[in-house]
Amino acid sequence: NAGVTQTPKFQVLKTGQSMTLQCAQDMNHNSMYWYRQDPGMGLRLIYYSASEGTTDKGEVPNGYNVSRLNKREFSLRLESAAPSQTSVYFCASSERAWVNQPQHFGDGTRLSIL
Amino acid sequence: DQQVKQNSPSLSVQEGRISILNCDYTNSMFDYFLWYKKYPAEGPTFLISISSIKDKNEDGRFTVFLNKSAKHLSLHIVPSQPGDSAVYFCAAGEETSGSRLTFGEGTQLTVNP
């Protein structure tokens, strides 16, 4: 049972390059999320999708776009990467868009922007 | 404005003893709280949660206590095991406002054999 799968696991970009991080879940969950984690900080929500066809901004959406491709897949795009976007990115999913529904996380994508 | 704070970046305990991890919050609208555990190179995994209608929730060796008046929650692990060594994040949200969570910075727990 794979759960939440993120690709790639590691990536190095140059400033100004674009990139799409992929996320897929096989738990038939309705809601999906993108977070970033920086040293000394907790996970911060970038964007989320409460259900297929909807997306909403989180705490730190600037510089990112998302696409809920279907119920399984939720991608995060950096159009013009900046060094401040160097981070570990986590995708998560939950059965419903309620805080009492635990979120299941992927293993992360470590992104470095030079 | 850090609405959820874990003031101890690290904690070290002996195997078999109690581990107590603390978390404070400032937003009085938060009414649901969760703890996640994270091993290196893995994503966080859900551990235990508590609603504001309760002041305690237990699951095996793990107990979460909530003090609403102090805006404080704690996670107790008894007895601690070396496999519990991980980063622990607390998170908070509002049950009537969807699924958005605010996470603390995390506490690195090390359980020494």
JSON list of C-alpha atoms in Angstrom, two decimals:
[
{"chain": "A", "resi": 1, "resn": "ASN", "atom": "CA", "xyz": [0.00, 0.00, 0.00]},
{"chain": "A", "resi": 2, "resn": "ALA", "atom": "CA", "xyz": [1.90, 3.05, -1.28]},
{"chain": "A", "resi": 3, "resn": "GLY", "atom": "CA", "xyz": [-0.21, 5.78, 0.41]},
{"chain": "A", "resi": 4, "resn": "VAL", "atom": "CA", "xyz": [1.07, 9.16, -0.78]},
{"chain": "A", "resi": 5, "resn": "THR", "atom": "CA", "xyz": [3.82, 9.11, -3.42]},
{"chain": "A", "resi": 6, "resn": "GLN", "atom": "CA", "xyz": [5.89, 12.18, -4.28]},
{"chain": "A", "resi": 7, "resn": "THR", "atom": "CA", "xyz": [8.24, 12.57, -7.22]},
{"chain": "A", "resi": 8, "resn": "PRO", "atom": "CA", "xyz": [11.01, 13.47, -7.50]},
{"chain": "A", "resi": 9, "resn": "LYS", "atom": "CA", "xyz": [12.67, 12.86, -4.11]},
{"chain": "A", "resi": 10, "resn": "PHE", "atom": "CA", "xyz": [15.49, 15.33, -4.80]},
{"chain": "A", "resi": 11, "resn": "GLN", "atom": "CA", "xyz": [15.96, 18.14, -7.28]},
{"chain": "A", "resi": 12, "resn": "VAL", "atom": "CA", "xyz": [18.44, 20.95, -7.85]},
{"chain": "A", "resi": 13, "resn": "LEU", "atom": "CA", "xyz": [17.35, 23.94, -9.91]},
{"chain": "A", "resi": 14, "resn": "LYS", "atom": "CA", "xyz": [18.89, 27.17, -11.03]},
{"chain": "A", "resi": 15, "resn": "THR", "atom": "CA", "xyz": [17.23, 30.46, -10.22]},
{"chain": "A", "resi": 16, "resn": "GLY", "atom": "CA", "xyz": [14.53, 31.21, -12.78]},
{"chain": "A", "resi": 17, "resn": "GLN", "atom": "CA", "xyz": [13.95, 27.62, -13.85]},
{"chain": "A", "resi": 18, "resn": "SER", "atom": "CA", "xyz": [10.50, 26.08, -13.59]},
{"chain": "A", "resi": 19, "resn": "MET", "atom": "CA", "xyz": [9.55, 22.76, -12.08]},
{"chain": "A", "resi": 20, "resn": "THR", "atom": "CA", "xyz": [6.48, 20.69, -11.22]},
{"chain": "A", "resi": 21, "resn": "LEU", "atom": "CA", "xyz": [6.38, 18.50, -8.13]},
{"chain": "A", "resi": 22, "resn": "GLN", "atom": "CA", "xyz": [4.09, 15.51, -8.49]},
{"chain": "A", "resi": 23, "resn": "CYS", "atom": "CA", "xyz": [1.92, 13.90, -5.83]},
{"chain": "A", "resi": 24, "resn": "ALA", "atom": "CA", "xyz": [-0.42, 10.93, -6.05]},
{"chain": "A", "resi": 25, "resn": "GLN", "atom": "CA", "xyz": [-2.44, 9.10, -3.39]},
{"chain": "A", "resi": 26, "resn": "ASP", "atom": "CA", "xyz": [-4.09, 5.71, -3.59]},
{"chain": "A", "resi": 27, "resn": "MET", "atom": "CA", "xyz": [-6.35, 5.95, -0.53]},
{"chain": "A", "resi": 28, "resn": "ASN", "atom": "CA", "xyz": [-9.35, 7.42, -2.38]},
{"chain": "A", "resi": 29, "resn": "HIS", "atom": "CA", "xyz": [-9.03, 10.58, -0.28]},
{"chain": "A", "resi": 30, "resn": "ASN", "atom": "CA", "xyz": [-10.96, 13.68, -1.24]},
{"chain": "A", "resi": 31, "resn": "SER", "atom": "CA", "xyz": [-8.58, 16.33, 0.11]},
{"chain": "A", "resi": 32, "resn": "MET", "atom": "CA", "xyz": [-4.96, 16.98, -0.71]},
{"chain": "A", "resi": 33, "resn": "TYR", "atom": "CA", "xyz": [-2.35, 19.48, 0.55]},
{"chain": "A", "resi": 34, "resn": "TRP", "atom": "CA", "xyz": [1.08, 20.91, -0.20]},
{"chain": "A", "resi": 35, "resn": "TYR", "atom": "CA", "xyz": [3.37, 22.04, 2.64]},
{"chain": "A", "resi": 36, "resn": "ARG", "atom": "CA", "xyz": [6.90, 23.29, 2.88]},
{"chain": "A", "resi": 37, "resn": "GLN", "atom": "CA", "xyz": [9.22, 22.70, 5.81]},
{"chain": "A", "resi": 38, "resn": "ASP", "atom": "CA", "xyz": [12.15, 24.98, 6.54]},
{"chain": "A", "resi": 39, "resn": "PRO", "atom": "CA", "xyz": [14.78, 24.62, 9.30]},
{"chain": "A", "resi": 40, "resn": "GLY", "atom": "CA", "xyz": [13.47, 25.77, 12.68]},
{"chain": "A", "resi": 41, "resn": "MET", "atom": "CA", "xyz": [9.96, 26.15, 11.35]},
{"chain": "A", "resi": 42, "resn": "GLY", "atom": "CA", "xyz": [6.96, 23.90, 11.30]},
{"chain": "A", "resi": 43, "resn": "LEU", "atom": "CA", "xyz": [5.19, 22.78, 8.19]},
{"chain": "A", "resi": 44, "resn": "ARG", "atom": "CA", "xyz": [3.53, 25.68, 6.41]},
{"chain": "A", "resi": 45, "resn": "LEU", "atom": "CA", "xyz": [0.57, 25.16, 4.11]},
{"chain": "A", "resi": 46, "resn": "ILE", "atom": "CA", "xyz": [1.12, 26.37, 0.54]},
{"chain": "A", "resi": 47, "resn": "TYR", "atom": "CA", "xyz": [-2.11, 25.28, -1.18]},
{"chain": "A", "resi": 48, "resn": "TYR", "atom": "CA", "xyz": [-4.79, 22.71, -0.60]},
{"chain": "A", "resi": 49, "resn": "SER", "atom": "CA", "xyz": [-7.61, 21.07, -2.48]},
{"chain": "A", "resi": 50, "resn": "ALA", "atom": "CA", "xyz": [-10.63, 20.22, -0.36]},
{"chain": "A", "resi": 51, "resn": "SER", "atom": "CA", "xyz": [-12.11, 18.13, -3.16]},
{"chain": "A", "resi": 52, "resn": "GLU", "atom": "CA", "xyz": [-11.55, 17.36, -6.82]},
{"chain": "A", "resi": 53, "resn": "GLY", "atom": "CA", "xyz": [-12.04, 20.54, -8.83]},
{"chain": "A", "resi": 54, "resn": "THR", "atom": "CA", "xyz": [-11.27, 22.99, -6.02]},
{"chain": "A", "resi": 55, "resn": "THR", "atom": "CA", "xyz": [-8.05, 24.60, -4.83]},
{"chain": "A", "resi": 56, "resn": "ASP", "atom": "CA", "xyz": [-7.39, 27.24, -2.18]},
{"chain": "A", "resi": 57, "resn": "LYS", "atom": "CA", "xyz": [-4.44, 29.25, -0.98]},
{"chain": "A", "resi": 58, "resn": "GLY", "atom": "CA", "xyz": [-2.77, 28.40, 2.28]},
{"chain": "A", "resi": 59, "resn": "GLU", "atom": "CA", "xyz": [-0.39, 30.40, 4.42]},
{"chain": "A", "resi": 60, "resn": "VAL", "atom": "CA", "xyz": [2.48, 30.83, 1.89]},
{"chain": "A", "resi": 61, "resn": "PRO", "atom": "CA", "xyz": [1.10, 30.60, -1.70]},
{"chain": "A", "resi": 62, "resn": "ASN", "atom": "CA", "xyz": [3.23, 33.26, -3.39]},
{"chain": "A", "resi": 63, "resn": "GLY", "atom": "CA", "xyz": [5.45, 31.88, -6.17]},
{"chain": "A", "resi": 64, "resn": "TYR", "atom": "CA", "xyz": [3.50, 28.64, -6.51]},
{"chain": "A", "resi": 65, "resn": "ASN", "atom": "CA", "xyz": [0.61, 27.26, -8.53]},
{"chain": "A", "resi": 66, "resn": "VAL", "atom": "CA", "xyz": [-1.25, 23.99, -8.13]},
{"chain": "A", "resi": 67, "resn": "SER", "atom": "CA", "xyz": [-3.38, 21.69, -10.23]},
{"chain": "A", "resi": 68, "resn": "ARG", "atom": "CA", "xyz": [-5.76, 19.03, -8.95]},
{"chain": "A", "resi": 69, "resn": "LEU", "atom": "CA", "xyz": [-5.48, 16.82, -11.99]},
{"chain": "A", "resi": 70, "resn": "ASN", "atom": "CA", "xyz": [-7.99, 14.24, -10.75]},
{"chain": "A", "resi": 71, "resn": "LYS", "atom": "CA", "xyz": [-8.97, 12.72, -7.42]},
{"chain": "A", "resi": 72, "resn": "ARG", "atom": "CA", "xyz": [-5.61, 10.96, -7.07]},
{"chain": "A", "resi": 73, "resn": "GLU", "atom": "CA", "xyz": [-3.15, 13.61, -8.22]},
{"chain": "A", "resi": 74, "resn": "PHE", "atom": "CA", "xyz": [-2.24, 17.09, -6.99]},
{"chain": "A", "resi": 75, "resn": "SER", "atom": "CA", "xyz": [0.77, 18.88, -8.49]},
{"chain": "A", "resi": 76, "resn": "LEU", "atom": "CA", "xyz": [2.73, 21.92, -7.32]},
{"chain": "A", "resi": 77, "resn": "ARG", "atom": "CA", "xyz": [4.45, 24.17, -9.86]},
{"chain": "A", "resi": 78, "resn": "LEU", "atom": "CA", "xyz": [7.22, 26.70, -9.38]},
{"chain": "A", "resi": 79, "resn": "GLU", "atom": "CA", "xyz": [7.10, 28.96, -12.43]},
{"chain": "A", "resi": 80, "resn": "SER", "atom": "CA", "xyz": [10.34, 30.86, -11.77]},
{"chain": "A", "resi": 81, "resn": "ALA", "atom": "CA", "xyz": [12.30, 29.30, -8.94]},
{"chain": "A", "resi": 82, "resn": "ALA", "atom": "CA", "xyz": [13.96, 31.55, -6.36]},
{"chain": "A", "resi": 83, "resn": "PRO", "atom": "CA", "xyz": [16.57, 30.63, -3.70]},
{"chain": "A", "resi": 84, "resn": "SER", "atom": "CA", "xyz": [13.94, 31.39, -1.00]},
{"chain": "A", "resi": 85, "resn": "GLN", "atom": "CA", "xyz": [11.99, 28.39, -2.29]},
{"chain": "A", "resi": 86, "resn": "THR", "atom": "CA", "xyz": [14.77, 26.01, -1.25]},
{"chain": "A", "resi": 87, "resn": "SER", "atom": "CA", "xyz": [12.92, 23.72, 1.13]},
{"chain": "A", "resi": 88, "resn": "VAL", "atom": "CA", "xyz": [11.53, 20.26, 1.73]},
{"chain": "A", "resi": 89, "resn": "TYR", "atom": "CA", "xyz": [8.08, 19.94, 0.21]},
{"chain": "A", "resi": 90, "resn": "PHE", "atom": "CA", "xyz": [5.49, 17.53, 1.57]},
{"chain": "A", "resi": 91, "resn": "CYS", "atom": "CA", "xyz": [2.25, 16.45, -0.03]},
{"chain": "A", "resi": 92, "resn": "ALA", "atom": "CA", "xyz": [-0.54, 15.09, 2.17]},
{"chain": "A", "resi": 93, "resn": "SER", "atom": "CA", "xyz": [-4.05, 13.77, 1.81]},
{"chain": "A", "resi": 94, "resn": "SER", "atom": "CA", "xyz": [-7.06, 13.24, 4.05]},
{"chain": "A", "resi": 95, "resn": "GLU", "atom": "CA", "xyz": [-10.42, 11.56, 3.63]},
{"chain": "A", "resi": 96, "resn": "ARG", "atom": "CA", "xyz": [-12.32, 14.83, 4.13]},
{"chain": "A", "resi": 97, "resn": "ALA", "atom": "CA", "xyz": [-11.38, 18.48, 4.51]},
{"chain": "A", "resi": 98, "resn": "TRP", "atom": "CA", "xyz": [-11.89, 18.49, 8.27]},
{"chain": "A", "resi": 99, "resn": "VAL", "atom": "CA", "xyz": [-9.21, 19.03, 10.90]},
{"chain": "A", "resi": 100, "resn": "ASN", "atom": "CA", "xyz": [-10.32, 15.89, 12.72]},
{"chain": "A", "resi": 101, "resn": "GLN", "atom": "CA", "xyz": [-9.39, 13.80, 9.68]},
{"chain": "A", "resi": 102, "resn": "PRO", "atom": "CA", "xyz": [-5.68, 12.99, 10.08]},
{"chain": "A", "resi": 103, "resn": "GLN", "atom": "CA", "xyz": [-3.54, 13.89, 7.12]},
{"chain": "A", "resi": 104, "resn": "HIS", "atom": "CA", "xyz": [-1.30, 11.24, 5.53]},
{"chain": "A", "resi": 105, "resn": "PHE", "atom": "CA", "xyz": [2.02, 12.54, 4.25]},
{"chain": "A", "resi": 106, "resn": "GLY", "atom": "CA", "xyz": [4.39, 11.54, 1.51]},
{"chain": "A", "resi": 107, "resn": "ASP", "atom": "CA", "xyz": [8.11, 11.27, 2.17]},
{"chain": "A", "resi": 108, "resn": "GLY", "atom": "CA", "xyz": [8.89, 14.69, 0.74]},
{"chain": "A", "resi": 109, "resn": "THR", "atom": "CA", "xyz": [10.78, 16.32, -2.10]},
{"chain": "A", "resi": 110, "resn": "ARG", "atom": "CA", "xyz": [14.04, 18.02, -1.16]},
{"chain": "A", "resi": 111, "resn": "LEU", "atom": "CA", "xyz": [14.43, 21.01, -3.49]},
{"chain": "A", "resi": 112, "resn": "SER", "atom": "CA", "xyz": [17.54, 23.18, -3.74]},
{"chain": "A", "resi": 113, "resn": "ILE", "atom": "CA", "xyz": [17.60, 26.34, -5.82]},
{"chain": "A", "resi": 114, "resn": "LEU", "atom": "CA", "xyz": [20.98, 27.82, -6.63]},
{"chain": "B", "resi": 1, "resn": "ASP", "atom": "CA", "xyz": [3.15, 35.56, 14.22]},
{"chain": "B", "resi": 2, "resn": "GLN", "atom": "CA", "xyz": [3.75, 32.00, 15.39]},
{"chain": "B", "resi": 3, "resn": "GLN", "atom": "CA", "xyz": [0.36, 30.80, 16.61]},
{"chain": "B", "resi": 4, "resn": "VAL", "atom": "CA", "xyz": [1.63, 27.37, 17.66]},
{"chain": "B", "resi": 5, "resn": "LYS", "atom": "CA", "xyz": [4.93, 27.17, 19.49]},
{"chain": "B", "resi": 6, "resn": "GLN", "atom": "CA", "xyz": [7.06, 24.31, 20.72]},
{"chain": "B", "resi": 7, "resn": "ASN", "atom": "CA", "xyz": [9.63, 26.06, 22.86]},
{"chain": "B", "resi": 8, "resn": "SER", "atom": "CA", "xyz": [11.95, 23.09, 23.31]},
{"chain": "B", "resi": 9, "resn": "PRO", "atom": "CA", "xyz": [13.86, 22.26, 20.13]},
{"chain": "B", "resi": 10, "resn": "SER", "atom": "CA", "xyz": [15.18, 19.07, 21.69]},
{"chain": "B", "resi": 11, "resn": "LEU", "atom": "CA", "xyz": [14.59, 16.66, 24.56]},
{"chain": "B", "resi": 12, "resn": "SER", "atom": "CA", "xyz": [16.68, 13.72, 25.73]},
{"chain": "B", "resi": 13, "resn": "VAL", "atom": "CA", "xyz": [15.36, 10.99, 28.05]},
{"chain": "B", "resi": 14, "resn": "GLN", "atom": "CA", "xyz": [16.40, 7.54, 29.22]},
{"chain": "B", "resi": 15, "resn": "GLU", "atom": "CA", "xyz": [14.67, 4.44, 27.95]},
{"chain": "B", "resi": 16, "resn": "GLY", "atom": "CA", "xyz": [11.81, 3.46, 30.23]},
{"chain": "B", "resi": 17, "resn": "ARG", "atom": "CA", "xyz": [11.29, 6.97, 31.62]},
{"chain": "B", "resi": 18, "resn": "ILE", "atom": "CA", "xyz": [8.56, 9.43, 30.75]},
{"chain": "B", "resi": 19, "resn": "SER", "atom": "CA", "xyz": [8.92, 11.87, 27.85]},
{"chain": "B", "resi": 20, "resn": "ILE", "atom": "CA", "xyz": [6.89, 15.09, 28.06]},
{"chain": "B", "resi": 21, "resn": "LEU", "atom": "CA", "xyz": [6.66, 17.27, 24.99]},
{"chain": "B", "resi": 22, "resn": "ASN", "atom": "CA", "xyz": [5.00, 20.66, 25.28]},
{"chain": "B", "resi": 23, "resn": "CYS", "atom": "CA", "xyz": [3.11, 22.93, 22.91]},
{"chain": "B", "resi": 24, "resn": "ASP", "atom": "CA", "xyz": [1.55, 26.37, 23.40]},
{"chain": "B", "resi": 25, "resn": "TYR", "atom": "CA", "xyz": [-0.92, 28.17, 21.18]},
{"chain": "B", "resi": 26, "resn": "THR", "atom": "CA", "xyz": [-2.18, 31.73, 21.00]},
{"chain": "B", "resi": 27, "resn": "ASN", "atom": "CA", "xyz": [-5.27, 31.50, 18.79]},
{"chain": "B", "resi": 28, "resn": "SER", "atom": "CA", "xyz": [-8.31, 30.95, 21.00]},
{"chain": "B", "resi": 29, "resn": "MET", "atom": "CA", "xyz": [-10.29, 29.76, 17.97]},
{"chain": "B", "resi": 30, "resn": "PHE", "atom": "CA", "xyz": [-8.25, 26.55, 17.77]},
{"chain": "B", "resi": 31, "resn": "ASP", "atom": "CA", "xyz": [-10.39, 23.66, 19.01]},
{"chain": "B", "resi": 32, "resn": "TYR", "atom": "CA", "xyz": [-8.71, 20.57, 17.63]},
{"chain": "B", "resi": 33, "resn": "PHE", "atom": "CA", "xyz": [-5.13, 19.49, 18.21]},
{"chain": "B", "resi": 34, "resn": "LEU", "atom": "CA", "xyz": [-2.95, 16.76, 16.76]},
{"chain": "B", "resi": 35, "resn": "TRP", "atom": "CA", "xyz": [0.51, 15.35, 17.28]},
{"chain": "B", "resi": 36, "resn": "TYR", "atom": "CA", "xyz": [2.61, 14.00, 14.42]},
{"chain": "B", "resi": 37, "resn": "LYS", "atom": "CA", "xyz": [5.87, 12.07, 14.56]},
{"chain": "B", "resi": 38, "resn": "LYS", "atom": "CA", "xyz": [8.55, 12.37, 11.91]},
{"chain": "B", "resi": 39, "resn": "TYR", "atom": "CA", "xyz": [11.57, 10.16, 11.25]},
{"chain": "B", "resi": 40, "resn": "PRO", "atom": "CA", "xyz": [14.45, 11.41, 9.07]},
{"chain": "B", "resi": 41, "resn": "ALA", "atom": "CA", "xyz": [13.81, 11.24, 5.32]},
{"chain": "B", "resi": 42, "resn": "GLU", "atom": "CA", "xyz": [10.16, 10.32, 5.92]},
{"chain": "B", "resi": 43, "resn": "GLY", "atom": "CA", "xyz": [6.94, 12.29, 6.03]},
{"chain": "B", "resi": 44, "resn": "PRO", "atom": "CA", "xyz": [5.15, 13.03, 9.32]},
{"chain": "B", "resi": 45, "resn": "THR", "atom": "CA", "xyz": [2.79, 10.35, 10.59]},
{"chain": "B", "resi": 46, "resn": "PHE", "atom": "CA", "xyz": [-0.27, 10.99, 12.71]},
{"chain": "B", "resi": 47, "resn": "LEU", "atom": "CA", "xyz": [0.11, 9.97, 16.35]},
{"chain": "B", "resi": 48, "resn": "ILE", "atom": "CA", "xyz": [-2.79, 11.18, 18.48]},
{"chain": "B", "resi": 49, "resn": "SER", "atom": "CA", "xyz": [-5.35, 13.98, 18.62]},
{"chain": "B", "resi": 50, "resn": "ILE", "atom": "CA", "xyz": [-7.66, 15.74, 21.04]},
{"chain": "B", "resi": 51, "resn": "SER", "atom": "CA", "xyz": [-10.75, 17.89, 20.74]},
{"chain": "B", "resi": 52, "resn": "SER", "atom": "CA", "xyz": [-11.24, 20.92, 22.96]},
{"chain": "B", "resi": 53, "resn": "ILE", "atom": "CA", "xyz": [-14.26, 19.25, 24.56]},
{"chain": "B", "resi": 54, "resn": "LYS", "atom": "CA", "xyz": [-11.82, 16.88, 26.27]},
{"chain": "B", "resi": 55, "resn": "ASP", "atom": "CA", "xyz": [-8.83, 17.48, 28.49]},
{"chain": "B", "resi": 56, "resn": "LYS", "atom": "CA", "xyz": [-7.14, 14.11, 27.99]},
{"chain": "B", "resi": 57, "resn": "ASN", "atom": "CA", "xyz": [-6.86, 11.43, 25.34]},
{"chain": "B", "resi": 58, "resn": "GLU", "atom": "CA", "xyz": [-4.92, 8.17, 25.62]},
{"chain": "B", "resi": 59, "resn": "ASP", "atom": "CA", "xyz": [-3.69, 5.69, 23.06]},
{"chain": "B", "resi": 60, "resn": "GLY", "atom": "CA", "xyz": [-1.42, 3.03, 24.47]},
{"chain": "B", "resi": 61, "resn": "ARG", "atom": "CA", "xyz": [1.82, 4.61, 25.66]},
{"chain": "B", "resi": 62, "resn": "PHE", "atom": "CA", "xyz": [0.78, 8.03, 24.36]},
{"chain": "B", "resi": 63, "resn": "THR", "atom": "CA", "xyz": [-1.41, 10.53, 26.24]},
{"chain": "B", "resi": 64, "resn": "VAL", "atom": "CA", "xyz": [-2.22, 14.06, 25.21]},
{"chain": "B", "resi": 65, "resn": "PHE", "atom": "CA", "xyz": [-3.35, 16.59, 27.80]},
{"chain": "B", "resi": 66, "resn": "LEU", "atom": "CA", "xyz": [-5.09, 19.85, 26.94]},
{"chain": "B", "resi": 67, "resn": "ASN", "atom": "CA", "xyz": [-5.30, 22.88, 29.24]},
{"chain": "B", "resi": 68, "resn": "LYS", "atom": "CA", "xyz": [-7.57, 25.32, 27.43]},
{"chain": "B", "resi": 69, "resn": "SER", "atom": "CA", "xyz": [-7.29, 28.11, 29.97]},
{"chain": "B", "resi": 70, "resn": "ALA", "atom": "CA", "xyz": [-3.50, 28.09, 29.61]},
{"chain": "B", "resi": 71, "resn": "LYS", "atom": "CA", "xyz": [-3.64, 27.42, 25.87]},
{"chain": "B", "resi": 72, "resn": "HIS", "atom": "CA", "xyz": [-1.23, 24.56, 26.42]},
{"chain": "B", "resi": 73, "resn": "LEU", "atom": "CA", "xyz": [-1.06, 20.94, 25.43]},
{"chain": "B", "resi": 74, "resn": "SER", "atom": "CA", "xyz": [1.43, 18.22, 26.19]},
{"chain": "B", "resi": 75, "resn": "LEU", "atom": "CA", "xyz": [2.25, 14.77, 24.90]},
{"chain": "B", "resi": 76, "resn": "HIS", "atom": "CA", "xyz": [3.33, 12.14, 27.42]},
{"chain": "B", "resi": 77, "resn": "ILE", "atom": "CA", "xyz": [5.09, 8.98, 26.31]},
{"chain": "B", "resi": 78, "resn": "VAL", "atom": "CA", "xyz": [5.35, 6.28, 28.96]},
{"chain": "B", "resi": 79, "resn": "PRO", "atom": "CA", "xyz": [7.53, 4.28, 28.92]},
{"chain": "B", "resi": 80, "resn": "SER", "atom": "CA", "xyz": [9.82, 5.85, 26.35]},
{"chain": "B", "resi": 81, "resn": "GLN", "atom": "CA", "xyz": [11.54, 3.52, 23.89]},
{"chain": "B", "resi": 82, "resn": "PRO", "atom": "CA", "xyz": [14.54, 4.11, 21.58]},
{"chain": "B", "resi": 83, "resn": "GLY", "atom": "CA", "xyz": [12.20, 3.74, 18.59]},
{"chain": "B", "resi": 84, "resn": "ASP", "atom": "CA", "xyz": [10.36, 6.84, 19.81]},
{"chain": "B", "resi": 85, "resn": "SER", "atom": "CA", "xyz": [13.37, 8.96, 18.86]},
{"chain": "B", "resi": 86, "resn": "ALA", "atom": "CA", "xyz": [11.97, 11.33, 16.23]},
{"chain": "B", "resi": 87, "resn": "VAL", "atom": "CA", "xyz": [10.79, 14.90, 15.69]},
{"chain": "B", "resi": 88, "resn": "TYR", "atom": "CA", "xyz": [7.37, 15.55, 17.16]},
{"chain": "B", "resi": 89, "resn": "PHE", "atom": "CA", "xyz": [5.13, 18.26, 15.76]},
{"chain": "B", "resi": 90, "resn": "CYS", "atom": "CA", "xyz": [1.99, 19.59, 17.35]},
{"chain": "B", "resi": 91, "resn": "ALA", "atom": "CA", "xyz": [-0.68, 21.05, 15.09]},
{"chain": "B", "resi": 92, "resn": "ALA", "atom": "CA", "xyz": [-3.88, 22.98, 15.71]},
{"chain": "B", "resi": 93, "resn": "GLY", "atom": "CA", "xyz": [-6.98, 23.81, 13.72]},
{"chain": "B", "resi": 94, "resn": "GLU", "atom": "CA", "xyz": [-10.59, 24.98, 13.91]},
{"chain": "B", "resi": 95, "resn": "GLU", "atom": "CA", "xyz": [-13.19, 22.26, 13.42]},
{"chain": "B", "resi": 96, "resn": "THR", "atom": "CA", "xyz": [-15.65, 24.65, 11.79]},
{"chain": "B", "resi": 97, "resn": "SER", "atom": "CA", "xyz": [-13.13, 26.11, 9.35]},
{"chain": "B", "resi": 98, "resn": "GLY", "atom": "CA", "xyz": [-12.17, 23.17, 7.19]},
{"chain": "B", "resi": 99, "resn": "SER", "atom": "CA", "xyz": [-8.91, 21.32, 7.30]},
{"chain": "B", "resi": 100, "resn": "ARG", "atom": "CA", "xyz": [-6.24, 24.00, 7.62]},
{"chain": "B", "resi": 101, "resn": "LEU", "atom": "CA", "xyz": [-3.67, 23.14, 10.28]},
{"chain": "B", "resi": 102, "resn": "THR", "atom": "CA", "xyz": [-1.04, 25.33, 11.91]},
{"chain": "B", "resi": 103, "resn": "PHE", "atom": "CA", "xyz": [2.07, 23.43, 12.94]},
{"chain": "B", "resi": 104, "resn": "GLY", "atom": "CA", "xyz": [4.61, 24.08, 15.65]},
{"chain": "B", "resi": 105, "resn": "GLU", "atom": "CA", "xyz": [8.35, 24.07, 14.96]},
{"chain": "B", "resi": 106, "resn": "GLY", "atom": "CA", "xyz": [8.88, 20.55, 16.23]},
{"chain": "B", "resi": 107, "resn": "THR", "atom": "CA", "xyz": [10.80, 18.95, 19.11]},
{"chain": "B", "resi": 108, "resn": "GLN", "atom": "CA", "xyz": [13.56, 16.42, 18.51]},
{"chain": "B", "resi": 109, "resn": "LEU", "atom": "CA", "xyz": [13.14, 13.61, 21.05]},
{"chain": "B", "resi": 110, "resn": "THR", "atom": "CA", "xyz": [16.09, 11.33, 21.69]},
{"chain": "B", "resi": 111, "resn": "VAL", "atom": "CA", "xyz": [15.53, 8.23, 23.84]},
{"chain": "B", "resi": 112, "resn": "ASN", "atom": "CA", "xyz": [18.80, 6.80, 25.06]},
{"chain": "B", "resi": 113, "resn": "PRO", "atom": "CA", "xyz": [19.12, 3.04, 25.70]}
]
